PDB file of C-alpha atoms in Angstrom:
ATOM      1  CA  MET A  30      93.282  71.661  29.490  1.00 90.00           C
ATOM      2  CA  ALA A  31      94.232  69.759  32.540  1.00 93.00           C
ATOM      3  CA  ILE A  32      91.922  66.863  32.157  1.00 95.00           C
ATOM      4  CA  PRO A  33      93.508  66.394  28.294  1.00 96.00           C
ATOM      5  CA  THR A  34      96.842  66.247  29.703  1.00 97.00           C
ATOM      6  CA  ILE A  35      96.071  63.849  32.296  1.00 97.00           C
ATOM      7  CA  VAL A  36      94.518  61.392  29.939  1.00 98.00           C
ATOM      8  CA  ILE A  37      97.062  61.601  27.645  1.00 98.00           C
ATOM      9  CA  GLY A  38      99.491  61.118  30.443  1.00 98.00           C
ATOM     10  CA  LEU A  39      97.730  57.915  31.352  1.00 98.00           C
ATOM     11  CA  LEU A  40      97.263  56.651  27.952  1.00 98.00           C
ATOM     12  CA  LEU A  41     101.429  57.047  27.273  1.00 98.00           C
ATOM     13  CA  ILE A  42     101.587  55.191  30.647  1.00 98.00           C
ATOM     14  CA  ILE A  43      99.611  52.559  29.375  1.00 97.00           C
ATOM     15  CA  VAL A  44     101.536  52.480  26.080  1.00 97.00           C
ATOM     16  CA  GLY A  45     105.226  52.136  27.894  1.00 95.00           C
ATOM     17  CA  LEU A  46     103.817  49.520  30.359  1.00 95.00           C
ATOM     18  CA  ILE A  47     102.484  47.244  27.565  1.00 94.00           C
ATOM     19  CA  GLY A  48     105.740  47.826  25.688  1.00 91.00           C
ATOM     20  CA  TYR A  49     107.621  46.620  28.760  1.00 91.00           C
ATOM     21  CA  PHE A  50     105.739  43.885  29.889  1.00 91.00           C
ATOM     22  CA  LEU A  51     104.718  42.343  26.559  1.00 89.00           C
ATOM     23  CA  GLY A  52     108.027  42.984  24.732  1.00 84.00           C
ATOM     24  CA  THR A  53     110.388  40.196  24.185  1.00 77.00           C
ATOM     25  CA  PRO A  54     114.240  40.605  25.422  1.00 77.00           C
ATOM     26  CA  PRO A  55     116.863  40.865  22.665  1.00 71.00           C
ATOM     27  CA  GLU A  56     118.885  37.886  22.048  1.00 71.00           C
ATOM     28  CA  GLY A  57     121.490  37.433  24.779  1.00 68.00           C
ATOM     29  CA  ALA A  58     119.782  39.794  27.234  1.00 73.00           C
ATOM     30  CA  ASP A  59     117.815  38.755  30.407  1.00 74.00           C
ATOM     31  CA  ALA A  60     115.162  41.605  30.343  1.00 75.00           C
ATOM     32  CA  VAL A  61     113.616  43.883  27.939  1.00 78.00           C
ATOM     33  CA  SER A  62     115.081  47.384  27.972  1.00 84.00           C
ATOM     34  CA  VAL A  63     114.205  50.054  30.039  1.00 88.00           C
ATOM     35  CA  THR A  64     113.843  52.102  26.936  1.00 89.00           C
ATOM     36  CA  ALA A  65     110.323  50.209  26.356  1.00 90.00           C
ATOM     37  CA  LEU A  66     109.263  52.628  29.078  1.00 94.00           C
ATOM     38  CA  ILE A  67     109.985  55.820  27.664  1.00 95.00           C
ATOM     39  CA  PRO A  68     106.035  56.550  26.664  1.00 97.00           C
ATOM     40  CA  ALA A  69     105.552  55.732  30.457  1.00 97.00           C
ATOM     41  CA  PHE A  70     107.886  58.251  31.473  1.00 97.00           C
ATOM     42  CA  PHE A  71     106.706  60.846  29.464  1.00 98.00           C
ATOM     43  CA  GLY A  72     103.284  60.113  30.527  1.00 98.00           C
ATOM     44  CA  ALA A  73     104.072  60.242  34.339  1.00 98.00           C
ATOM     45  CA  VAL A  74     105.542  63.668  33.538  1.00 98.00           C
ATOM     46  CA  LEU A  75     102.420  64.967  31.855  1.00 98.00           C
ATOM     47  CA  PHE A  76     100.134  63.508  34.413  1.00 98.00           C
ATOM     48  CA  VAL A  77     101.538  65.390  37.206  1.00 98.00           C
ATOM     49  CA  LEU A  78     101.756  68.440  35.027  1.00 97.00           C
ATOM     50  CA  GLY A  79      98.124  67.812  34.383  1.00 97.00           C
ATOM     51  CA  LEU A  80      97.278  67.079  38.001  1.00 97.00           C
ATOM     52  CA  VAL A  81      99.267  70.134  39.088  1.00 97.00           C
ATOM     53  CA  ALA A  82      97.560  72.676  36.390  1.00 96.00           C
ATOM     54  CA  ALA A  83      94.094  71.075  37.826  1.00 95.00           C
ATOM     55  CA  GLN A  84      94.918  72.332  41.323  1.00 96.00           C
ATOM     56  CA  ILE A  85      96.307  75.850  40.720  1.00 94.00           C
ATOM     57  CA  LYS A  86      94.806  79.038  39.379  1.00 88.00           C
ATOM     58  CA  GLY A  87      95.532  82.150  37.726  1.00 86.00           C
ATOM     59  CA  LYS A  88      98.999  82.820  35.240  1.00 88.00           C
ATOM     60  CA  ALA A  89     100.608  79.737  36.764  1.00 93.00           C
ATOM     61  CA  VAL A  90      98.418  77.325  34.845  1.00 93.00           C
ATOM     62  CA  MET A  91      99.519  79.172  31.476  1.00 92.00           C
ATOM     63  CA  HIS A  92     102.958  78.259  32.609  1.00 94.00           C
ATOM     64  CA  VAL A  93     102.443  74.722  33.573  1.00 96.00           C
ATOM     65  CA  MET A  94     100.430  74.229  30.424  1.00 95.00           C
ATOM     66  CA  HIS A  95     103.497  75.620  28.379  1.00 95.00           C
ATOM     67  CA  VAL A  96     105.841  73.190  29.941  1.00 97.00           C
ATOM     68  CA  ALA A  97     103.544  70.294  29.296  1.00 97.00           C
ATOM     69  CA  VAL A  98     103.197  70.893  25.801  1.00 97.00           C
ATOM     70  CA  LEU A  99     107.075  71.130  25.501  1.00 97.00           C
ATOM     71  CA  ILE A 100     107.156  67.594  26.969  1.00 97.00           C
ATOM     72  CA  GLY A 101     104.505  66.581  24.342  1.00 97.00           C
ATOM     73  CA  LEU A 102     106.463  68.166  21.346  1.00 98.00           C
ATOM     74  CA  LEU A 103     109.763  66.558  22.730  1.00 97.00           C
ATOM     75  CA  GLY A 104     107.705  63.123  22.939  1.00 97.00           C
ATOM     76  CA  LEU A 105     106.659  63.578  19.280  1.00 97.00           C
ATOM     77  CA  VAL A 106     109.496  64.700  17.727  1.00 97.00           C
ATOM     78  CA  GLY A 107     111.886  61.919  19.586  1.00 96.00           C
ATOM     79  CA  SER A 108     109.280  59.098  19.226  1.00 96.00           C
ATOM     80  CA  ALA A 109     108.642  60.250  15.161  1.00 96.00           C
ATOM     81  CA  MET A 110     112.549  60.317  14.477  1.00 96.00           C
ATOM     82  CA  ARG A 111     112.684  56.704  15.561  1.00 93.00           C
ATOM     83  CA  ILE A 112     109.787  55.296  13.593  1.00 94.00           C
ATOM     84  CA  PRO A 113     111.956  54.739  10.566  1.00 94.00           C
ATOM     85  CA  LYS A 114     114.754  52.731  12.418  1.00 93.00           C
ATOM     86  CA  SER A 115     111.970  51.061  13.892  1.00 91.00           C
ATOM     87  CA  ILE A 116     110.577  49.899  10.447  1.00 94.00           C
ATOM     88  CA  ALA A 117     113.600  48.915   8.971  1.00 93.00           C
ATOM     89  CA  ALA A 118     114.490  46.724  11.990  1.00 89.00           C
ATOM     90  CA  VAL A 119     110.760  44.965  11.516  1.00 90.00           C
ATOM     91  CA  GLN A 120     111.444  44.337   7.800  1.00 92.00           C
ATOM     92  CA  GLU A 121     114.893  42.554   8.933  1.00 90.00           C
ATOM     93  CA  GLY A 122     112.949  40.554  11.088  1.00 83.00           C
ATOM     94  CA  GLY A 123     112.837  42.225  14.574  1.00 79.00           C
ATOM     95  CA  GLU A 124     110.061  42.871  16.878  1.00 82.00           C
ATOM     96  CA  ALA A 125     107.083  44.825  15.680  1.00 88.00           C
ATOM     97  CA  LEU A 126     106.016  45.946  19.096  1.00 90.00           C
ATOM     98  CA  ALA A 127     108.667  48.821  19.310  1.00 89.00           C
ATOM     99  CA  LEU A 128     107.371  50.301  16.146  1.00 92.00           C
ATOM    100  CA  TYR A 129     103.879  49.895  17.692  1.00 95.00           C
ATOM    101  CA  ALA A 130     104.725  51.657  21.003  1.00 94.00           C
ATOM    102  CA  GLN A 131     106.898  54.387  19.371  1.00 95.00           C
ATOM    103  CA  SER A 132     104.062  54.829  16.534  1.00 96.00           C
ATOM    104  CA  ALA A 133     101.262  55.109  19.446  1.00 97.00           C
ATOM    105  CA  MET A 134     103.848  57.701  21.677  1.00 97.00           C
ATOM    106  CA  ALA A 135     103.904  59.936  18.051  1.00 97.00           C
ATOM    107  CA  VAL A 136     100.229  59.725  17.511  1.00 98.00           C
ATOM    108  CA  LEU A 137      99.219  60.335  21.033  1.00 98.00           C
ATOM    109  CA  CYS A 138     101.860  63.165  21.522  1.00 98.00           C
ATOM    110  CA  PHE A 139     100.560  64.844  18.169  1.00 98.00           C
ATOM    111  CA  ILE A 140      96.870  65.104  19.306  1.00 97.00           C
ATOM    112  CA  TYR A 141      98.061  66.511  22.716  1.00 98.00           C
ATOM    113  CA  VAL A 142     100.327  69.270  20.826  1.00 97.00           C
ATOM    114  CA  ALA A 143      97.373  70.130  18.372  1.00 97.00           C
ATOM    115  CA  LEU A 144      94.711  70.278  21.372  1.00 97.00           C
ATOM    116  CA  CYS A 145      97.095  72.489  22.974  1.00 96.00           C
ATOM    117  CA  ILE A 146      97.793  74.940  20.090  1.00 95.00           C
ATOM    118  CA  ARG A 147      94.171  74.946  19.549  1.00 96.00           C
ATOM    119  CA  SER A 148      93.656  76.034  23.204  1.00 93.00           C
ATOM    120  CA  PHE A 149      96.141  78.741  23.186  1.00 92.00           C
ATOM    121  CA  VAL A 150      94.942  80.153  20.147  1.00 94.00           C
ATOM    122  CA  ASN A 151      91.515  80.253  21.665  1.00 93.00           C
ATOM    123  CA  ALA A 152      92.618  82.001  24.797  1.00 89.00           C
ATOM    124  CA  ARG A 153      94.372  84.375  22.896  1.00 90.00           C
ATOM    125  CA  ILE A 154      91.466  85.408  20.668  1.00 94.00           C
ATOM    126  CA  LYS A 155      89.117  85.540  23.984  1.00 90.00           C
ATOM    127  CA  LYS A 156      91.768  87.811  25.573  1.00 87.00           C
ATOM    128  CA  GLN A 157      91.985  89.943  22.538  1.00 92.00           C
ATOM    129  CA  ALA A 158      87.996  90.180  22.613  1.00 89.00           C
ATOM    130  CA  GLU A 159      87.759  91.569  26.144  1.00 80.00           C
TER     131      GLU A 159
END
């Protein structure tokens, strides 16, 4: 699961950077809020955990991957909770880029959590078969 963790991490970093650099500042602000980089922050953590998991062996990999899936789950819940507010903001004439970034983060985190759960189940089945 190290490679999928690295890939999802990179994709989340890209989503965050796109949201930050292509976003427009709100009225009265000089720059886009740092909150636009939240997907990038989650992605950076997942990327690092993926690199760590690729370098270590044994039970330590399991612990690192459990931390990574927890980060992915937090990203999924956090981004999914914000989507309804972003939809309402877009309907009132707000910028749609935040909605796209939050939706992309939710989808990527959902895919990642689903892949991790499948991997954990397969590992448990393999362990029981031995």
